Every structure is written in C-alpha cells, then in structure tokens.
Amino acid sequence: MRTIRIKAPSPDGAEAHADGARPGPGRGLPALLAGAATAVSAAGALLAFTDSDSPLRAPCALLFLLAAPAAAIAVALRGLGPLGRAVTALAGAVVADMLIAQIMLAVHRWSIRGGVVAVTALSLLILLPALHRTRISENRTQD
C-alpha cells in the first residue's frame, strides 16, 4: 500500500507545480481559447462549404482560412520559442492563403468552397509529416 503525502501550502501562498502551470483560476484559459477558436473556425469552414447565407459565414471562414495553416505551421516549427512560432505561423498562413488565391485566380477557378478545400488540403500536407516526425522521435526516446 502506498502512502500519499500532502504538502502543506507555503506561507506566502505561492505553490510550485512540477508541470509549470499557474495555480488558481484562469490556468486553463489558453486551452479553452484554443478550443473555442477551433470550434469557430470549423463552423466557418462548414458554413462556407455548405454555402450558407449566415452573416457569420465570412468572419468564421476567414478565421478558418488563417487558423488552419497557422496551426499546421506552428506544429511543424516546434523548435522555435512561443512568440517566434506564433509570428512565423501567422505569416506563413497569410502566404499560403495568398498563394492559393493567386493560383485559383490564375486558372479562373475561384470559389470560396474551393478555397476552403485547398486550404484544408495544404494544411493537412503540412501537418501530417510534422506529426509523423514527432511520433518517430517519441518512439526513439522511449527505446
């Protein structure tokens, strides 16, 4: 049988956590905001793909068009610091969106539905090798 020891709180009220998380309210706020942004951008992609007449279609689709490639690029750039990763991912997302728009305009096939599909495909092409590389490196460290 194991004994669980409970540490008494420090007199100044500051606790040191092993995972580096802050104690108290608001410690899960970044994860909550990331989940909300994911849900809103997925709703935007769905509204754009179904050709809905909702007034939320344009801002939510724009969020998807920026967030999907930015998230994929951020995963691929895991070696950078948080600020550098965020700036580089956002700039890369804008470049990817502009490249897709230029290609679609050059071949006279512009549509919001096609843009959403192209951005999704490009984001997956960036994300999947990065996830595969992460999985391989995790398997090597476990051996």
Coordinates of N, CA and C in Angstrom, one line a residue:
M1 N 0.8 -1.2 0.0 CA 0.0 0.0 0.0 C 0.9 1.2 0.0
R2 N 0.5 2.2 -0.8 CA 1.3 3.5 -0.9 C 0.7 4.5 0.0
T3 N 1.6 5.3 0.5 CA 1.2 6.4 1.4 C 1.2 7.7 0.5
I4 N 0.2 8.4 0.5 CA 0.1 9.7 -0.2 C 0.4 10.8 0.8
R5 N 1.4 11.6 0.5 CA 1.7 12.7 1.4 C 1.2 14.0 0.8
I6 N 0.6 14.8 1.6 CA 0.0 16.0 1.2 C 0.9 17.1 1.7
K7 N 1.4 17.9 0.8 CA 2.3 19.0 1.2 C 1.4 20.2 1.7
A8 N 1.9 20.8 2.8 CA 1.2 22.0 3.3 C 1.5 23.1 2.4
P9 N 0.6 24.0 2.2 CA 0.8 25.2 1.3 C 1.9 26.1 2.0
S10 N 2.7 26.8 1.1 CA 3.7 27.7 1.6 C 3.0 28.9 2.3
P11 N 3.7 29.5 3.2 CA 3.1 30.6 3.9 C 2.8 31.8 3.0
D12 N 3.5 32.0 1.9 CA 3.3 33.2 1.1 C 2.2 32.9 0.1
G13 N 1.7 31.7 0.0 CA 0.6 31.3 -0.9 C 1.0 30.9 -2.3
A14 N 2.3 31.0 -2.6 CA 2.8 30.6 -3.9 C 3.1 29.1 -3.9
E15 N 2.6 28.4 -4.8 CA 2.9 26.9 -4.9 C 3.7 26.7 -6.2
A16 N 4.6 25.8 -6.0 CA 5.4 25.4 -7.2 C 4.8 24.1 -7.8
H17 N 4.4 24.1 -9.0 CA 3.9 22.9 -9.7 C 5.0 22.3 -10.5
A18 N 5.0 21.0 -10.6 CA 6.0 20.3 -11.4 C 5.9 20.6 -12.9
D19 N 4.6 20.8 -13.4 CA 4.4 21.0 -14.8 C 4.5 22.5 -15.2
G20 N 4.8 23.3 -14.2 CA 5.0 24.8 -14.5 C 3.7 25.5 -14.7
A21 N 2.5 24.9 -14.4 CA 1.2 25.6 -14.5 C 1.0 26.5 -13.3
R22 N 0.3 27.6 -13.6 CA 0.0 28.5 -12.5 C -1.2 27.9 -11.7
P23 N -1.1 28.2 -10.4 CA -2.3 27.8 -9.6 C -3.4 28.8 -9.7
G24 N -4.6 28.4 -9.3 CA -5.7 29.3 -9.2 C -6.5 29.4 -10.5
P25 N -7.5 30.3 -10.5 CA -8.4 30.5 -11.6 C -7.6 31.0 -12.9
G26 N -8.1 30.6 -14.0 CA -7.6 31.0 -15.3 C -6.4 30.2 -15.8
R27 N -6.1 29.1 -15.1 CA -4.9 28.3 -15.6 C -5.2 27.5 -16.8
G28 N -6.5 27.2 -17.1 CA -6.9 26.5 -18.3 C -7.4 27.4 -19.4
L29 N -7.2 28.7 -19.3 CA -7.7 29.7 -20.2 C -7.1 29.5 -21.6
P30 N -5.8 29.3 -21.8 CA -5.3 29.2 -23.2 C -5.8 28.0 -23.9
A31 N -6.0 26.9 -23.2 CA -6.6 25.7 -23.8 C -8.1 25.9 -24.1
L32 N -8.8 26.7 -23.3 CA -10.2 27.0 -23.6 C -10.3 27.9 -24.8
L33 N -9.4 28.9 -24.9 CA -9.5 29.8 -26.1 C -9.1 29.1 -27.3
A34 N -8.1 28.1 -27.3 CA -7.7 27.4 -28.4 C -8.9 26.5 -28.9
G35 N -9.6 25.9 -27.9 CA -10.7 25.1 -28.3 C -11.9 25.9 -28.9
A36 N -12.1 27.1 -28.4 CA -13.2 27.9 -28.9 C -12.8 28.4 -30.3
A37 N -11.5 28.7 -30.5 CA -11.1 29.2 -31.9 C -11.2 28.0 -32.9
T38 N -10.9 26.8 -32.4 CA -11.0 25.6 -33.3 C -12.5 25.4 -33.6
A39 N -13.4 25.5 -32.7 CA -14.8 25.3 -32.9 C -15.4 26.4 -33.9
V40 N -15.0 27.6 -33.7 CA -15.5 28.7 -34.5 C -15.0 28.6 -35.9
S41 N -13.7 28.2 -36.1 CA -13.1 28.1 -37.4 C -13.7 26.8 -38.1
A42 N -14.0 25.8 -37.4 CA -14.6 24.6 -38.0 C -16.0 25.0 -38.5
A43 N -16.7 25.7 -37.7 CA -18.1 26.2 -38.0 C -18.0 27.1 -39.3
G44 N -16.9 27.9 -39.4 CA -16.8 28.8 -40.5 C -16.5 28.0 -41.8
A45 N -15.7 26.9 -41.7 CA -15.4 26.0 -42.8 C -16.7 25.3 -43.3
L46 N -17.5 24.9 -42.3 CA -18.8 24.2 -42.6 C -19.8 25.2 -43.2
L47 N -19.9 26.4 -42.7 CA -20.8 27.4 -43.3 C -20.3 27.8 -44.7
A48 N -19.0 27.9 -44.9 CA -18.5 28.2 -46.3 C -18.7 27.1 -47.2
F49 N -18.5 25.9 -46.8 CA -18.7 24.7 -47.6 C -20.1 24.4 -48.0
T50 N -21.0 24.7 -47.1 CA -22.5 24.4 -47.4 C -23.1 25.6 -48.1
D51 N -22.4 26.7 -48.3 CA -22.9 27.9 -49.0 C -24.0 28.5 -48.3
S52 N -23.9 28.7 -47.0 CA -24.9 29.2 -46.1 C -25.0 30.7 -46.3
D53 N -26.2 31.3 -46.0 CA -26.4 32.7 -46.1 C -26.3 33.4 -44.7
S54 N -25.6 32.8 -43.8 CA -25.5 33.3 -42.4 C -24.6 34.5 -42.4
P55 N -24.8 35.5 -41.6 CA -23.9 36.7 -41.5 C -22.6 36.3 -40.9
L56 N -22.5 35.2 -40.2 CA -21.3 34.7 -39.5 C -20.4 34.0 -40.5
R57 N -20.9 33.7 -41.7 CA -20.1 32.9 -42.6 C -18.7 33.5 -43.0
A58 N -18.7 34.8 -43.3 CA -17.5 35.5 -43.7 C -16.4 35.6 -42.6
P59 N -16.8 36.1 -41.4 CA -15.7 36.1 -40.4 C -15.3 34.8 -39.9
C60 N -16.2 33.8 -39.8 CA -15.8 32.5 -39.3 C -14.9 31.8 -40.4
A61 N -15.3 31.9 -41.7 CA -14.5 31.3 -42.7 C -13.1 32.0 -42.8
L62 N -13.0 33.3 -42.6 CA -11.7 33.9 -42.6 C -10.9 33.4 -41.4
L63 N -11.5 33.2 -40.3 CA -10.8 32.6 -39.2 C -10.2 31.2 -39.5
F64 N -11.0 30.4 -40.2 CA -10.6 29.1 -40.6 C -9.4 29.3 -41.6
L65 N -9.5 30.2 -42.6 CA -8.5 30.3 -43.6 C -7.2 30.8 -43.0
L66 N -7.2 31.5 -41.9 CA -6.0 31.8 -41.2 C -5.5 30.8 -40.2
A67 N -6.4 30.2 -39.4 CA -6.1 29.3 -38.3 C -5.6 28.0 -38.8
A68 N -6.2 27.4 -39.8 CA -5.8 26.1 -40.2 C -4.3 26.0 -40.7
P69 N -3.9 26.8 -41.6 CA -2.5 26.7 -42.0 C -1.5 27.2 -40.9
A70 N -2.0 28.2 -40.1 CA -1.2 28.7 -39.0 C -0.9 27.6 -37.9
A71 N -2.0 26.8 -37.6 CA -1.8 25.7 -36.7 C -0.9 24.6 -37.2
A72 N -1.0 24.3 -38.5 CA -0.2 23.3 -39.1 C 1.3 23.8 -39.1
I73 N 1.5 25.0 -39.5 CA 2.9 25.5 -39.5 C 3.5 25.6 -38.1
A74 N 2.7 26.0 -37.1 CA 3.1 26.0 -35.7 C 3.6 24.7 -35.2
V75 N 2.8 23.6 -35.6 CA 3.2 22.3 -35.2 C 4.5 21.9 -35.9
A76 N 4.7 22.3 -37.1 CA 5.9 21.9 -37.8 C 7.2 22.7 -37.3
L77 N 6.9 23.8 -36.7 CA 8.1 24.6 -36.1 C 8.2 24.5 -34.6
R78 N 8.2 23.3 -34.1 CA 8.2 23.1 -32.7 C 9.5 23.5 -32.0
G79 N 10.5 23.7 -32.8 CA 11.8 24.1 -32.2 C 11.9 25.6 -31.9
L80 N 11.0 26.4 -32.3 CA 11.1 27.8 -32.0 C 10.4 28.2 -30.7
G81 N 10.7 29.3 -30.2 CA 10.1 29.8 -29.0 C 8.6 30.2 -29.3
P82 N 7.8 30.4 -28.3 CA 6.4 30.6 -28.5 C 6.1 31.9 -29.4
L83 N 6.7 33.0 -29.1 CA 6.5 34.2 -29.9 C 6.9 34.0 -31.3
G84 N 8.1 33.5 -31.5 CA 8.6 33.3 -32.8 C 7.8 32.3 -33.6
R85 N 7.3 31.3 -33.0 CA 6.4 30.3 -33.6 C 5.1 30.9 -34.0
A86 N 4.5 31.8 -33.2 CA 3.3 32.4 -33.5 C 3.4 33.4 -34.6
V87 N 4.4 34.2 -34.6 CA 4.6 35.2 -35.7 C 4.9 34.5 -37.0
T88 N 5.8 33.5 -37.0 CA 6.1 32.7 -38.2 C 4.9 32.0 -38.7
A89 N 4.1 31.4 -37.9 CA 3.0 30.6 -38.3 C 1.9 31.5 -38.9
L90 N 1.7 32.7 -38.3 CA 0.7 33.6 -38.9 C 1.2 34.1 -40.2
A91 N 2.4 34.5 -40.3 CA 3.0 35.0 -41.6 C 2.9 33.9 -42.7
G92 N 3.2 32.7 -42.3 CA 3.1 31.5 -43.2 C 1.7 31.3 -43.7
A93 N 0.8 31.4 -42.7 CA -0.7 31.2 -43.1 C -1.1 32.3 -44.1
V94 N -0.7 33.5 -43.9 CA -1.1 34.5 -44.9 C -0.4 34.2 -46.3
V95 N 0.8 33.8 -46.3 CA 1.5 33.5 -47.5 C 0.8 32.3 -48.2
A96 N 0.4 31.3 -47.4 CA -0.2 30.1 -48.0 C -1.6 30.5 -48.6
D97 N -2.3 31.3 -47.9 CA -3.6 31.8 -48.4 C -3.5 32.6 -49.7
M98 N -2.5 33.5 -49.7 CA -2.3 34.3 -50.9 C -1.9 33.4 -52.1
L99 N -1.0 32.4 -51.8 CA -0.6 31.6 -52.9 C -1.8 30.8 -53.4
I100 N -2.6 30.3 -52.6 CA -3.8 29.5 -53.0 C -4.7 30.5 -53.8
A101 N -4.9 31.7 -53.3 CA -5.8 32.6 -54.0 C -5.2 33.0 -55.4
Q102 N -3.9 33.2 -55.5 CA -3.3 33.5 -56.8 C -3.4 32.4 -57.8
I103 N -3.2 31.2 -57.3 CA -3.4 30.0 -58.2 C -4.8 29.9 -58.7
M104 N -5.7 30.0 -57.8 CA -7.2 29.9 -58.1 C -7.6 31.0 -59.1
L105 N -7.1 32.2 -58.9 CA -7.4 33.3 -59.8 C -6.8 33.1 -61.2
A106 N -5.5 32.6 -61.2 CA -4.8 32.4 -62.4 C -5.5 31.4 -63.3
V107 N -6.1 30.3 -62.7 CA -6.7 29.3 -63.5 C -8.2 29.6 -63.7
H108 N -8.7 30.7 -63.2 CA -10.1 31.1 -63.3 C -11.1 30.1 -62.7
R109 N -10.7 29.6 -61.5 CA -11.5 28.7 -60.7 C -11.7 29.2 -59.3
W110 N -11.9 30.5 -59.1 CA -12.1 31.0 -57.7 C -13.5 30.7 -57.2
S111 N -13.5 30.1 -56.0 CA -14.8 29.9 -55.3 C -14.4 29.8 -53.8
I112 N -15.3 30.2 -52.9 CA -15.0 30.1 -51.5 C -14.9 28.6 -51.1
R113 N -15.8 27.8 -51.7 CA -15.8 26.4 -51.4 C -14.4 25.7 -51.8
G114 N -14.0 26.1 -53.0 CA -12.7 25.6 -53.5 C -11.5 26.1 -52.6
G115 N -11.6 27.3 -52.2 CA -10.6 27.9 -51.3 C -10.5 27.1 -50.0
V116 N -11.7 26.8 -49.4 CA -11.7 26.1 -48.1 C -11.1 24.7 -48.3
V117 N -11.4 24.0 -49.4 CA -10.9 22.7 -49.7 C -9.4 22.8 -49.9
A118 N -8.9 23.8 -50.7 CA -7.5 23.9 -51.0 C -6.7 24.2 -49.7
V119 N -7.2 25.1 -48.9 CA -6.5 25.4 -47.6 C -6.5 24.2 -46.7
T120 N -7.6 23.5 -46.6 CA -7.6 22.3 -45.8 C -6.6 21.3 -46.3
A121 N -6.5 21.1 -47.6 CA -5.6 20.1 -48.1 C -4.1 20.5 -47.9
L122 N -3.8 21.8 -48.1 CA -2.5 22.3 -47.9 C -2.1 22.2 -46.4
S123 N -3.1 22.5 -45.5 CA -2.8 22.4 -44.1 C -2.5 21.0 -43.7
L124 N -3.3 20.0 -44.2 CA -3.0 18.6 -43.9 C -1.7 18.2 -44.5
L125 N -1.3 18.7 -45.6 CA 0.0 18.3 -46.2 C 1.2 18.8 -45.4
I126 N 1.0 19.9 -44.7 CA 2.0 20.5 -43.8 C 1.9 19.7 -42.4
L127 N 0.8 19.4 -42.0 CA 0.6 18.9 -40.6 C 1.0 17.4 -40.5
L128 N 0.6 16.6 -41.5 CA 0.8 15.2 -41.3 C 2.3 14.8 -41.3
P129 N 3.2 15.3 -42.1 CA 4.6 14.9 -41.9 C 5.2 15.4 -40.6
A130 N 4.7 16.5 -40.1 CA 5.2 17.0 -38.8 C 4.8 16.1 -37.7
L131 N 3.5 15.7 -37.7 CA 3.0 14.7 -36.7 C 3.7 13.4 -36.8
H132 N 4.0 12.9 -38.0 CA 4.7 11.7 -38.2 C 6.1 11.8 -37.7
R133 N 6.8 12.9 -37.9 CA 8.2 13.1 -37.4 C 8.2 13.2 -35.9
T134 N 7.1 13.8 -35.3 CA 7.0 13.8 -33.8 C 6.8 12.4 -33.3
R135 N 6.0 11.7 -33.9 CA 5.7 10.3 -33.4 C 7.0 9.4 -33.5
I136 N 7.8 9.6 -34.6 CA 9.0 8.8 -34.7 C 10.0 9.2 -33.6
S137 N 10.1 10.5 -33.4 CA 11.1 11.0 -32.3 C 10.7 10.5 -30.9
E138 N 9.4 10.5 -30.7 CA 8.9 10.0 -29.4 C 9.2 8.5 -29.2
N139 N 9.0 7.7 -30.3 CA 9.3 6.3 -30.2 C 10.8 6.0 -30.0
R140 N 11.7 6.9 -30.6 CA 13.1 6.7 -30.4 C 13.5 7.0 -28.9
T141 N 12.9 8.0 -28.3 CA 13.3 8.4 -26.9 C 12.7 7.3 -25.9
Q142 N 11.7 6.6 -26.3 CA 11.2 5.6 -25.4 C 12.0 4.3 -25.4
D143 N 12.8 4.0 -26.5 CA 13.6 2.8 -26.6 C 14.8 2.9 -25.8

